[in-house]
Tab-separated table of C-alpha atoms in Angstrom:
chain	number	residue	atom	x	y	z
A	1	MET	CA	140.406	59.204	121.824
A	2	GLU	CA	142.179	58.284	125.027
A	3	GLU	CA	145.809	57.866	125.873
A	4	ASN	CA	147.103	54.355	125.393
A	5	VAL	CA	145.931	52.460	128.456
A	6	SER	CA	147.498	49.189	127.391
A	7	ASP	CA	151.103	50.376	127.093
A	8	LYS	CA	153.333	49.434	129.981
A	9	THR	CA	156.333	51.433	131.107
A	10	GLU	CA	159.382	50.109	132.932
A	11	TYR	CA	161.137	52.262	135.494
A	12	VAL	CA	164.465	51.940	137.236
A	13	LYS	CA	163.792	53.310	140.668
A	14	ASP	CA	166.223	54.575	143.291
A	15	ALA	CA	164.070	54.415	146.392
A	16	PRO	CA	164.727	53.436	149.993
A	17	VAL	CA	164.336	49.737	150.606
A	18	ASP	CA	162.047	50.375	153.548
A	19	ALA	CA	159.894	52.896	151.679
A	20	ALA	CA	156.220	52.285	152.318
A	21	PRO	CA	154.195	51.342	149.226
A	22	ILE	CA	151.697	53.927	148.079
A	23	GLU	CA	148.278	52.969	146.862
A	24	GLN	CA	147.660	53.411	143.145
A	25	VAL	CA	145.301	56.330	142.564
A	26	ARG	CA	142.079	55.547	140.689
A	27	ASP	CA	138.854	57.291	139.863
A	28	TRP	CA	135.721	55.466	140.978
A	29	ARG	CA	132.126	55.764	139.811
A	30	ALA	CA	129.847	56.930	142.569
A	31	ASP	CA	127.494	53.973	142.099
A	32	SER	CA	130.069	51.281	141.465
A	33	GLN	CA	133.325	49.860	142.729
A	34	THR	CA	134.591	49.422	139.172
A	35	PRO	CA	137.772	51.424	138.535
A	36	VAL	CA	137.532	53.992	135.750
A	37	ALA	CA	140.597	54.641	133.588
A	38	THR	CA	141.722	58.247	133.896
A	39	GLU	CA	143.030	60.293	130.975
A	40	PHE	CA	146.550	59.696	132.243
A	41	PRO	CA	146.509	56.115	133.562
A	42	LEU	CA	149.342	55.189	135.888
A	43	PRO	CA	151.851	52.700	134.455
A	44	VAL	CA	151.040	49.141	135.456
A	45	GLU	CA	154.559	48.383	136.646
A	46	ASN	CA	154.928	51.489	138.807
A	47	PRO	CA	152.110	51.961	141.334
A	48	ALA	CA	153.559	55.265	142.568
A	49	PRO	CA	155.384	56.982	139.688
A	50	ALA	CA	155.508	60.381	141.362
A	51	GLN	CA	157.303	58.850	144.344
A	52	GLY	CA	159.815	56.813	142.361
A	53	PHE	CA	162.957	58.008	140.653
A	54	VAL	CA	164.065	57.317	137.097
A	55	ALA	CA	167.797	57.785	136.759
A	56	THR	CA	168.929	59.683	133.666
A	57	GLY	CA	169.211	57.273	130.746
A	58	SER	CA	167.432	54.412	132.525
A	59	TYR	CA	163.942	54.979	131.114
A	60	ARG	CA	162.625	51.918	129.277
A	61	ALA	CA	159.935	52.612	126.717
A	62	PRO	CA	156.929	50.313	126.339
A	63	ALA	CA	156.654	48.275	123.156
A	64	ALA	CA	154.359	49.883	120.604
A	65	ASP	CA	150.905	48.307	120.666
A	66	PRO	CA	149.061	48.457	117.292
A	67	ASN	CA	145.818	47.547	119.076
A	68	ALA	CA	146.040	50.343	121.628
A	69	ALA	CA	142.956	52.497	122.205
A	70	ALA	CA	144.670	55.557	120.732
A	71	PRO	CA	144.767	57.405	117.391
A	72	ARG	CA	146.733	55.779	114.595
A	73	LYS	CA	149.821	57.650	113.483
A	74	GLY	CA	149.191	59.799	110.417
A	75	GLY	CA	150.663	59.069	106.999
A	76	PRO	CA	152.309	61.240	104.298
A	77	GLY	CA	149.122	63.248	103.743
A	78	TYR	CA	148.957	64.140	107.407
A	79	PHE	CA	152.563	65.346	107.523
A	80	ALA	CA	152.131	67.416	104.332
A	81	PHE	CA	149.019	69.072	105.759
A	82	LYS	CA	150.751	69.634	109.096
A	83	ARG	CA	153.627	71.506	107.456
A	84	ALA	CA	151.216	73.642	105.428
A	85	PHE	CA	149.259	74.421	108.593
A	86	ASP	CA	152.487	75.325	110.413
A	87	ILE	CA	153.426	77.867	107.751
A	88	VAL	CA	150.011	79.504	107.407
A	89	PHE	CA	149.206	79.591	111.125
A	90	SER	CA	152.650	80.906	112.101
A	91	ALA	CA	152.574	83.620	109.432
A	92	VAL	CA	149.198	84.819	110.705
A	93	VAL	CA	150.384	84.809	114.331
A	94	CYS	CA	153.536	86.780	113.466
A	95	ALA	CA	151.533	89.374	111.531
A	96	VAL	CA	148.703	89.790	114.048
A	97	LEU	CA	150.826	89.797	117.207
A	98	ALA	CA	153.774	91.874	115.976
A	99	VAL	CA	152.616	94.978	117.859
A	100	PRO	CA	152.024	93.177	121.197
A	101	VAL	CA	155.483	91.613	120.929
A	102	VAL	CA	157.065	95.043	120.413
A	103	ALA	CA	155.167	96.353	123.454
A	104	ALA	CA	156.345	93.365	125.481
A	105	CYS	CA	159.962	94.056	124.465
A	106	VAL	CA	159.681	97.628	125.747
A	107	ALA	CA	158.188	96.422	129.037
A	108	ILE	CA	160.959	93.836	129.466
A	109	GLU	CA	163.707	96.429	129.014
A	110	ILE	CA	162.045	98.792	131.487
A	111	ASP	CA	161.528	96.048	134.053
A	112	SER	CA	165.055	94.625	134.107
A	113	PRO	CA	168.399	95.220	132.385
A	114	GLY	CA	169.225	93.063	129.388
A	115	LYS	CA	168.015	92.302	125.880
A	116	PRO	CA	164.295	91.481	125.456
A	117	PHE	CA	165.013	88.437	123.281
A	118	PHE	CA	167.216	85.475	123.993
A	119	ARG	CA	167.927	82.228	122.230
A	120	GLN	CA	168.457	78.742	123.564
A	121	LYS	CA	170.346	75.886	121.952
A	122	ARG	CA	168.155	72.828	121.581
A	123	VAL	CA	168.117	69.533	119.677
A	124	GLY	CA	165.846	69.333	116.656
A	125	LYS	CA	164.613	66.522	114.448
A	126	GLY	CA	167.249	63.886	113.777
A	127	GLY	CA	169.539	65.339	116.450
A	128	LYS	CA	170.165	68.551	114.493
A	129	PRO	CA	171.272	71.464	116.730
A	130	ILE	CA	168.796	74.355	116.556
A	131	TYR	CA	168.337	77.690	118.305
A	132	ILE	CA	164.892	78.691	119.513
A	133	PHE	CA	163.865	82.262	120.280
A	134	LYS	CA	161.860	83.490	123.255
A	135	LEU	CA	161.033	86.692	125.063
A	136	ARG	CA	163.179	87.027	128.164
A	137	THR	CA	161.214	86.350	131.341
A	138	MET	CA	164.115	86.024	133.783
A	139	VAL	CA	167.011	88.129	134.983
A	140	SER	CA	169.727	88.340	132.348
A	141	ASP	CA	172.169	85.981	134.124
A	142	ALA	CA	169.536	83.425	135.145
A	143	HIS	CA	171.109	80.521	133.257
A	144	GLU	CA	174.760	81.473	133.765
A	145	HIS	CA	174.498	81.904	137.557
A	146	PRO	CA	171.356	80.201	138.882
A	147	GLU	CA	173.068	79.648	142.235
A	148	LYS	CA	172.812	83.397	142.907
A	149	TYR	CA	169.046	83.193	143.140
A	150	MET	CA	168.152	79.636	144.190
A	151	THR	CA	168.289	77.605	147.345
A	152	PRO	CA	170.263	74.324	147.140
A	153	GLU	CA	166.981	72.414	146.861
A	154	GLN	CA	165.747	74.585	144.002
A	155	LEU	CA	169.089	74.299	142.246
A	156	ALA	CA	168.970	70.501	142.403
A	157	GLN	CA	165.439	70.497	140.967
A	158	TRP	CA	166.410	72.878	138.168
A	159	ARG	CA	169.471	70.852	137.158
A	160	ARG	CA	167.333	67.736	136.640
A	161	GLU	CA	164.023	69.137	135.411
A	162	GLN	CA	165.083	72.510	133.939
A	163	LYS	CA	162.177	74.100	135.803
A	164	VAL	CA	161.550	75.179	139.380
A	165	ASP	CA	158.393	75.873	141.338
A	166	ASN	CA	158.139	79.618	142.128
A	167	ASP	CA	161.392	80.303	140.293
A	168	PRO	CA	162.989	83.381	141.971
A	169	ARG	CA	164.753	84.378	138.725
A	170	ILE	CA	161.503	85.337	136.970
A	171	THR	CA	160.930	89.083	136.640
A	172	HIS	CA	157.633	90.923	137.236
A	173	VAL	CA	156.957	91.313	133.509
A	174	GLY	CA	158.231	87.791	132.913
A	175	ARG	CA	155.627	86.375	135.273
A	176	PHE	CA	152.870	87.992	133.208
A	177	LEU	CA	154.397	86.808	129.935
A	178	ARG	CA	154.582	83.243	131.202
A	179	HIS	CA	151.074	83.388	132.614
A	180	THR	CA	149.762	84.337	129.161
A	181	SER	CA	152.347	82.253	127.206
A	182	LEU	CA	153.331	85.393	125.283
A	183	ASP	CA	156.999	84.569	125.873
A	184	GLU	CA	156.649	81.694	123.383
A	185	LEU	CA	155.558	83.894	120.446
A	186	PRO	CA	159.029	84.339	118.868
A	187	GLN	CA	159.182	80.569	118.390
A	188	PHE	CA	156.736	80.912	115.497
A	189	ILE	CA	159.740	82.247	113.578
A	190	ASN	CA	161.363	78.869	114.222
A	191	VAL	CA	158.257	77.207	112.805
A	192	LEU	CA	158.498	79.257	109.607
A	193	THR	CA	162.152	78.263	109.184
A	194	GLY	CA	161.235	74.603	109.632
A	195	ASP	CA	163.105	73.930	112.878
A	196	LEU	CA	159.905	73.565	114.923
A	197	SER	CA	156.320	72.558	114.362
A	198	VAL	CA	153.371	74.155	116.118
A	199	ILE	CA	152.667	70.802	117.791
A	200	GLY	CA	155.297	68.252	118.784
A	201	PRO	CA	157.500	67.114	121.672
A	202	ARG	CA	159.052	69.931	123.652
A	203	PRO	CA	162.489	70.957	122.278
A	204	VAL	CA	165.130	69.948	124.828
A	205	THR	CA	168.852	70.307	125.421
A	206	LEU	CA	171.366	67.659	124.346
A	207	GLU	CA	171.703	66.526	127.960
A	208	GLU	CA	167.937	66.161	128.316
A	209	THR	CA	167.650	63.916	125.252
A	210	PHE	CA	169.290	61.143	127.276
A	211	GLU	CA	166.344	61.273	129.695
A	212	TYR	CA	164.402	59.356	127.031
A	213	GLY	CA	166.564	56.296	127.599
A	214	ASP	CA	166.049	53.672	124.906
A	215	ALA	CA	163.332	55.860	123.296
A	216	ARG	CA	165.806	58.662	122.514
A	217	ASP	CA	166.148	57.958	118.787
A	218	GLU	CA	162.397	57.421	118.417
A	219	VAL	CA	161.570	60.800	119.961
A	220	LEU	CA	164.299	62.626	118.032
A	221	ALA	CA	162.798	61.302	114.784
A	222	CYS	CA	159.864	63.680	115.412
A	223	LYS	CA	160.108	67.434	114.866
A	224	PRO	CA	159.759	69.264	118.204
A	225	GLY	CA	156.950	71.749	118.708
A	226	ILE	CA	155.907	74.892	120.541
A	227	THR	CA	153.190	72.937	122.321
A	228	GLY	CA	152.474	69.239	122.604
A	229	TRP	CA	150.759	66.459	124.522
A	230	TRP	CA	152.960	66.856	127.597
A	231	ALA	CA	153.027	70.661	127.455
A	232	ALA	CA	149.254	71.009	127.069
A	233	THR	CA	148.187	68.462	129.636
A	234	ASP	CA	150.269	67.510	132.625
A	235	ARG	CA	153.452	69.586	132.311
A	236	ASN	CA	153.393	70.859	135.889
A	237	ASP	CA	153.234	67.370	137.395
A	238	SER	CA	154.970	65.069	134.886
A	239	THR	CA	158.724	65.096	135.403
A	240	TRP	CA	161.797	63.342	134.049
A	241	GLY	CA	162.379	61.874	137.485
A	242	SER	CA	158.973	60.173	137.599
A	243	GLY	CA	159.194	58.961	134.000
A	244	GLN	CA	155.832	60.492	133.213
A	245	ARG	CA	157.205	63.227	130.961
A	246	GLN	CA	158.975	60.653	128.787
A	247	ALA	CA	155.771	58.619	128.546
A	248	ARG	CA	153.646	61.566	127.434
A	249	GLU	CA	156.102	62.816	124.834
A	250	LEU	CA	156.503	59.285	123.469
A	251	PHE	CA	152.726	58.887	123.333
A	252	TYR	CA	152.505	61.857	120.966
A	253	VAL	CA	155.383	60.632	118.797
A	254	ARG	CA	153.662	57.267	118.292
A	255	HIS	CA	150.148	58.603	117.779
A	256	GLN	CA	150.563	62.007	116.103
A	257	SER	CA	147.544	62.510	113.874
A	258	PHE	CA	144.775	64.958	112.972
A	259	GLY	CA	142.691	63.879	115.944
A	260	LEU	CA	145.486	64.077	118.501
A	261	ASP	CA	146.692	67.431	117.168
A	262	ALA	CA	143.174	68.810	117.478
A	263	ARG	CA	143.041	67.737	121.112
A	264	VAL	CA	146.433	69.309	121.831
A	265	PHE	CA	145.327	72.522	120.153
A	266	VAL	CA	142.167	72.769	122.253
A	267	LYS	CA	143.942	71.820	125.477
A	268	THR	CA	146.648	74.416	124.828
A	269	PHE	CA	144.130	77.251	124.561
A	270	LYS	CA	142.324	76.022	127.673
A	271	ALA	CA	145.614	76.004	129.585
A	272	MET	CA	146.473	79.504	128.328
A	273	ARG	CA	143.080	80.772	129.450
A	274	LYS	CA	143.667	79.335	132.906
A	275	GLY	CA	147.182	80.767	133.001
A	276	LYS	CA	148.975	77.413	133.257
């Protein structure tokens, strides 16, 4: 099952008029000049998505293609099974990893002042406000005063993407927790309460929901998850600004199914093993 290669994505780009065009990247067979579609094909209408810029709210989603080479969206049986899986899997994780979480809390408090847990306000299914729980991996005032720790360039990146390369606010213990994804474990409590699913689009802030442009309502109709297609595949390279993050999250919303969930599950564990 491959990502929809027939969908097209429109972008509104703010780029210099005299910017030099960049060749579209393709994979080629060694014995042929025939282009091979990659797992994440570049949008037809944007030959250099990583170099363009999608202004907040300007993303234009592709029309859904029922003939796309992608899994068909699951029906009522799929969603019933998914909720049952969420409950059972999350209960097992909470029971098995309770002791490691307690140990991590102790390490966090020793490493830096502040509470080991923190919660973030996010937008859930249907636009419902929810609070997700995580183990603290940053200094306690990381979100209130990011300017204390970041350069102007880092601050600009964080304000748009909510992530920064080599974030200086991350603590020593926090770096290990992120490397192993242990900081996400408290979110399984959110799964048990029904606010999250194990697999779904990444839960985002109210401001970030507008990054989806005209696909905002479509994405918000899906319950967010701890991991997902964007999170398990290309999260370090797909950004709001390039439009690629919107495309990957929307791909999952339109094609969520047993097959796609299985792929996300496998990819998530592979990424955790590699420390991504």
